Short mmCIF file of C-alpha atoms in Angstrom, two decimals:
data_model
loop_
_atom_site.label_atom_id
_atom_site.label_comp_id
_atom_site.label_asym_id
_atom_site.label_seq_id
_atom_site.Cartn_x
_atom_site.Cartn_y
_atom_site.Cartn_z
CA MET A 7 -13.00 -2.57 11.88
CA ASN A 8 -10.66 -5.19 9.03
CA GLN A 9 -7.28 -4.81 8.81
CA LEU A 10 -6.34 -3.13 5.96
CA HIS A 11 -8.25 -0.39 8.34
CA PHE A 12 -6.12 -1.05 11.22
CA ILE A 13 -3.19 -0.85 9.60
CA LEU A 14 -4.17 2.87 8.51
CA ILE A 15 -4.41 4.01 12.17
CA PHE A 16 -0.91 2.62 12.84
CA LEU A 17 0.15 4.44 10.14
CA LEU A 18 -1.32 7.80 11.66
CA LEU A 19 0.66 6.89 14.72
CA CYS A 20 3.65 6.51 12.30
CA LEU A 21 2.99 9.66 10.65
CA VAL A 22 2.82 11.63 14.10
CA ALA A 23 5.98 10.10 15.11
CA VAL A 24 7.84 11.33 12.88
CA ASP A 25 5.76 14.88 12.56
CA GLN A 26 4.37 14.88 9.48
CA ILE A 27 0.13 16.23 11.03
CA LEU A 28 -2.43 16.94 8.31
CA GLY A 29 -5.03 19.67 8.14
CA GLN A 30 -7.53 18.85 8.25
CA ASP A 31 -10.69 19.65 5.61
CA SER A 32 -11.69 23.05 5.69
CA GLU A 33 -15.87 23.54 6.42
CA GLU A 34 -16.55 25.58 2.75
CA ALA A 35 -19.48 25.24 0.34
CA VAL A 36 -19.22 22.13 -1.68
CA ASP A 37 -21.17 21.90 -5.53
CA ALA A 38 -24.01 19.35 -5.55
CA VAL A 39 -23.01 16.61 -7.23
CA GLU A 40 -25.34 17.57 -9.92
CA SER A 41 -23.07 20.60 -10.85
CA LEU A 42 -19.74 18.98 -11.09
CA THR A 43 -17.72 19.49 -13.84
CA GLU A 44 -14.72 18.22 -15.44
CA GLU A 45 -12.71 21.16 -13.58
CA THR A 46 -14.33 21.26 -9.77
CA CYS A 47 -13.33 16.57 -10.50
CA SER A 48 -9.89 17.71 -9.96
CA ARG A 49 -10.10 19.81 -7.03
CA LYS A 50 -10.11 19.25 -3.15
CA ARG A 51 -13.17 18.64 -2.44
CA SER A 52 -14.22 20.00 1.92
CA GLY A 53 -15.26 16.74 4.36
CA CYS A 54 -13.57 14.69 1.26
CA CYS A 55 -9.77 14.75 1.18
CA SER A 56 -8.77 13.66 4.47
CA GLU A 57 -8.57 9.70 4.64
CA PHE A 58 -5.02 7.72 3.83
CA PHE A 59 -4.30 6.84 0.62
CA LEU A 60 -3.20 3.34 1.51
CA GLY A 61 -2.87 1.81 -2.58
CA ASP A 62 -4.15 -0.21 -5.04
CA ASN A 63 -1.78 -2.14 -5.13
CA PRO A 64 -2.84 -6.48 -4.65
CA ASN A 65 0.03 -7.51 -3.14
CA LEU A 66 -1.40 -5.29 0.43
CA VAL A 67 -3.71 -7.66 1.01
CA LYS A 68 -0.88 -10.83 0.26
CA CYS A 69 1.50 -9.37 2.73
CA MET A 70 -1.24 -8.12 5.53
CA SER A 71 -1.79 -11.90 5.42
CA ILE A 72 1.52 -13.36 5.34
CA HIS A 73 2.57 -10.25 8.49
CA SER A 74 -0.93 -10.53 10.26
CA SER A 75 0.37 -12.84 13.24
CA LYS A 76 2.73 -9.99 14.10
CA MET A 77 0.48 -7.06 14.10
CA PRO A 78 1.05 -5.15 17.60
CA ASP A 79 -2.20 -5.19 19.68
CA ALA A 80 -4.71 -1.92 19.19
CA ASP A 81 -3.16 -0.46 23.05
CA SER A 82 0.28 -1.70 22.42
CA GLU A 83 2.64 0.95 23.72
CA ASP A 84 5.84 -0.87 22.26
CA PHE A 85 6.50 1.23 19.15
CA GLY A 86 10.25 0.04 18.05
CA LYS A 87 7.27 -3.28 17.60
CA LEU A 88 4.71 -1.19 15.67
CA LEU A 89 7.81 0.26 13.43
CA LYS A 90 9.22 -3.30 12.49
CA PHE A 91 5.70 -4.61 11.74
CA MET A 92 4.48 -1.65 9.36
CA SER A 93 8.38 -2.10 7.75
CA CYS A 94 8.51 -5.32 7.12
CA PHE A 95 4.49 -4.79 5.50
CA VAL A 96 5.94 -2.14 3.32
CA GLU A 97 9.19 -4.30 2.47
CA CYS A 98 7.20 -6.95 1.39
CA VAL A 99 4.28 -5.28 -0.68
CA TYR A 100 7.58 -2.82 -2.38
CA LYS A 101 9.53 -6.56 -3.03
CA LYS A 102 6.93 -8.52 -4.29
CA SER A 103 6.02 -5.53 -6.80
CA LYS A 104 9.84 -5.46 -7.43
CA PHE A 105 9.50 -1.62 -6.17
CA ILE A 106 12.82 -1.53 -4.55
CA GLY A 107 16.25 -1.02 -6.21
CA LYS A 108 19.73 -0.28 -5.09
CA GLY A 109 19.72 0.21 -2.18
CA ASP A 110 17.53 2.56 -0.98
CA THR A 111 16.09 4.24 -3.77
CA LEU A 112 13.22 3.20 -5.43
CA ASN A 113 12.55 1.49 -9.06
CA MET A 114 11.35 3.97 -11.12
CA LYS A 115 10.53 1.10 -14.25
CA MET A 116 8.67 -0.96 -11.90
CA VAL A 117 6.91 1.87 -10.71
CA GLN A 118 5.98 3.12 -13.99
CA LEU A 119 5.01 -1.12 -14.97
CA GLU A 120 2.79 -1.31 -11.77
CA ALA A 121 0.88 2.17 -13.06
CA GLU A 122 0.54 1.01 -16.62
CA ASN A 123 -1.81 -2.65 -15.54
CA LEU A 124 -3.65 -0.63 -12.35
CA TYR A 125 -4.65 2.09 -14.54
CA ALA A 126 -4.45 1.59 -18.18
CA GLU A 127 -7.89 2.79 -18.73
CA ARG A 128 -7.76 5.86 -16.34
CA PRO A 129 -5.06 7.95 -17.81
CA LYS A 130 -5.91 10.91 -15.16
CA GLU A 131 -5.05 8.21 -12.08
CA LYS A 132 -1.75 6.64 -14.17
CA GLU A 133 -0.44 10.09 -13.66
CA TYR A 134 -1.04 10.89 -10.40
CA PHE A 135 0.74 8.14 -9.23
CA LEU A 136 3.42 8.49 -11.07
CA LYS A 137 3.88 12.35 -9.93
CA SER A 138 3.24 11.35 -5.70
CA TYR A 139 6.36 8.12 -5.80
CA GLU A 140 8.35 11.10 -7.77
CA LYS A 141 7.44 13.78 -5.87
CA CYS A 142 7.54 12.07 -2.59
CA ARG A 143 11.28 10.16 -3.62
CA GLN A 144 12.86 13.24 -3.86
CA LYS A 145 11.29 14.25 -1.12
CA THR A 146 11.97 11.10 1.58
CA GLN A 147 15.08 10.77 0.73
CA PRO A 148 16.85 13.45 2.86
CA GLN A 149 14.26 13.05 5.69
CA PHE A 150 15.38 9.42 5.55
CA ASN A 151 19.02 10.73 6.10
CA LEU A 152 17.89 13.35 9.00
CA LEU A 153 15.98 10.20 11.55
CA LYS A 154 18.95 8.47 10.55
CA SER A 155 21.43 11.22 12.45
CA THR A 156 18.73 11.34 15.07
CA PRO A 157 20.34 8.97 17.90
CA GLY A 158 17.05 8.43 19.20
CA VAL A 159 15.80 7.30 16.00
CA LYS A 160 18.30 5.75 14.43
CA SER A 161 18.22 3.27 17.15
CA LEU A 162 14.68 2.37 16.19
CA LEU A 163 15.76 1.71 13.13
CA ASN A 164 17.61 -0.05 12.62
CA ASN A 165 15.53 -3.02 13.94
CA ALA A 166 13.04 -2.09 11.11
CA CYS A 167 12.96 -3.41 7.69
CA ARG A 168 13.82 -0.74 4.81
CA PRO A 169 12.51 2.23 7.14
CA TYR A 170 13.35 4.29 4.09
CA PHE A 171 10.65 2.35 1.96
CA MET A 172 7.86 2.36 4.91
CA LEU A 173 8.36 7.15 5.03
CA LEU A 174 7.96 7.04 0.77
CA HIS A 175 4.69 4.93 1.48
CA MET A 176 3.85 7.10 3.98
CA CYS A 177 4.69 10.38 1.76
CA VAL A 178 2.47 8.48 -0.70
CA MET A 179 -0.44 8.25 1.15
CA ASP A 180 -0.22 11.53 2.56
CA TYR A 181 -0.15 13.31 -1.19
CA HIS A 182 -3.40 14.55 -2.16
CA HIS A 183 -3.74 16.73 1.66
CA LYS A 184 -0.65 18.13 0.32
CA ASN A 185 -1.12 18.94 -3.01
CA GLU A 186 -3.75 18.69 -5.25
CA CYS A 187 -6.79 16.36 -4.33
CA PRO A 188 -9.22 15.10 -7.81
CA TYR A 189 -11.60 13.01 -7.70
CA PHE A 190 -10.57 9.71 -7.81
CA ARG A 191 -8.51 10.02 -3.90
CA TRP A 192 -12.20 11.74 -2.39
CA GLU A 193 -12.87 9.80 0.38
CA SER A 194 -14.39 10.58 3.63
CA SER A 195 -13.80 9.15 6.78
CA SER A 196 -16.92 9.58 8.47
CA LYS A 197 -20.33 7.03 8.42
CA GLY A 198 -23.59 8.03 6.85
CA ASP A 199 -24.51 10.89 4.85
CA ASP A 200 -21.16 12.67 4.66
CA ARG A 201 -19.74 9.09 2.93
CA SER A 202 -22.45 8.66 0.71
CA SER A 203 -21.85 11.82 -0.98
CA CYS A 204 -18.42 12.19 -1.02
CA LYS A 205 -19.51 8.74 -2.79
CA LYS A 206 -21.31 9.87 -5.17
CA ALA A 207 -19.77 13.13 -6.05
CA ARG A 208 -16.64 10.48 -7.02
CA ALA A 209 -18.75 8.93 -8.76
CA LYS A 210 -20.32 11.62 -10.93
CA CYS A 211 -16.87 12.17 -11.63
CA TYR A 212 -15.68 8.91 -13.12
CA GLU A 213 -18.97 9.89 -15.56
CA ILE A 214 -17.42 13.02 -16.93
CA ASP A 215 -14.23 11.01 -17.35
CA GLY A 216 -16.69 8.84 -19.55
CA LEU A 217 -15.24 6.03 -17.27
CA PRO A 218 -17.11 2.90 -15.27
CA VAL A 219 -16.06 3.21 -11.41
CA PRO A 220 -13.49 1.77 -10.25
CA GLU A 221 -14.42 -1.25 -7.27
CA ASN A 222 -11.74 -0.63 -4.55
CA GLU A 223 -12.12 -3.94 -2.10
CA TYR A 224 -9.50 -1.23 0.60
CA PHE A 225 -11.42 1.01 1.65
CA GLU A 226 -15.03 -0.29 1.50
#
């Protein structure tokens, strides 16, 4: 298991801690890959929308190399240490991307710039990326204010690195579970045929949109 996949497991534990547990994909018939259309490519595909989206940001790898030595062991029960590691990792990514504004605010101008750099040739992904950050920005602030006023959680947050941005990033990772899940978020956590099926369906949708399939080193 590579370290970025390990981070996904850690963030899942954090999501459970703040009561953001996602539901399983419903078992339902899916269109054959050959039958996909632009419309069906824009919707959830059963079995392909349960993975978290860690991100396409190149700073993920840079910050992983910086913070990997501070990663708790897989069997660690020290949630405070886990929270500190994850919050500092996300803070590193957001600092390098210049996403952090004054105080606990998101610099949407830099998010816009990142979207333009990452998805210049893929307008649907660019629009989705910006929408997820805008929606999560609005959602995370009241959640964070509530957590800060909770005695048991407050002491943990005091030892973390800008925990607001960790919560924000978790929301972005989880966005397609609670909203539309278009083809560029299709990924299976299963091995074998299920994983291959999602990958083939995603590739077909890129073909329908007249786009090459981008390489995503974080999920391979």
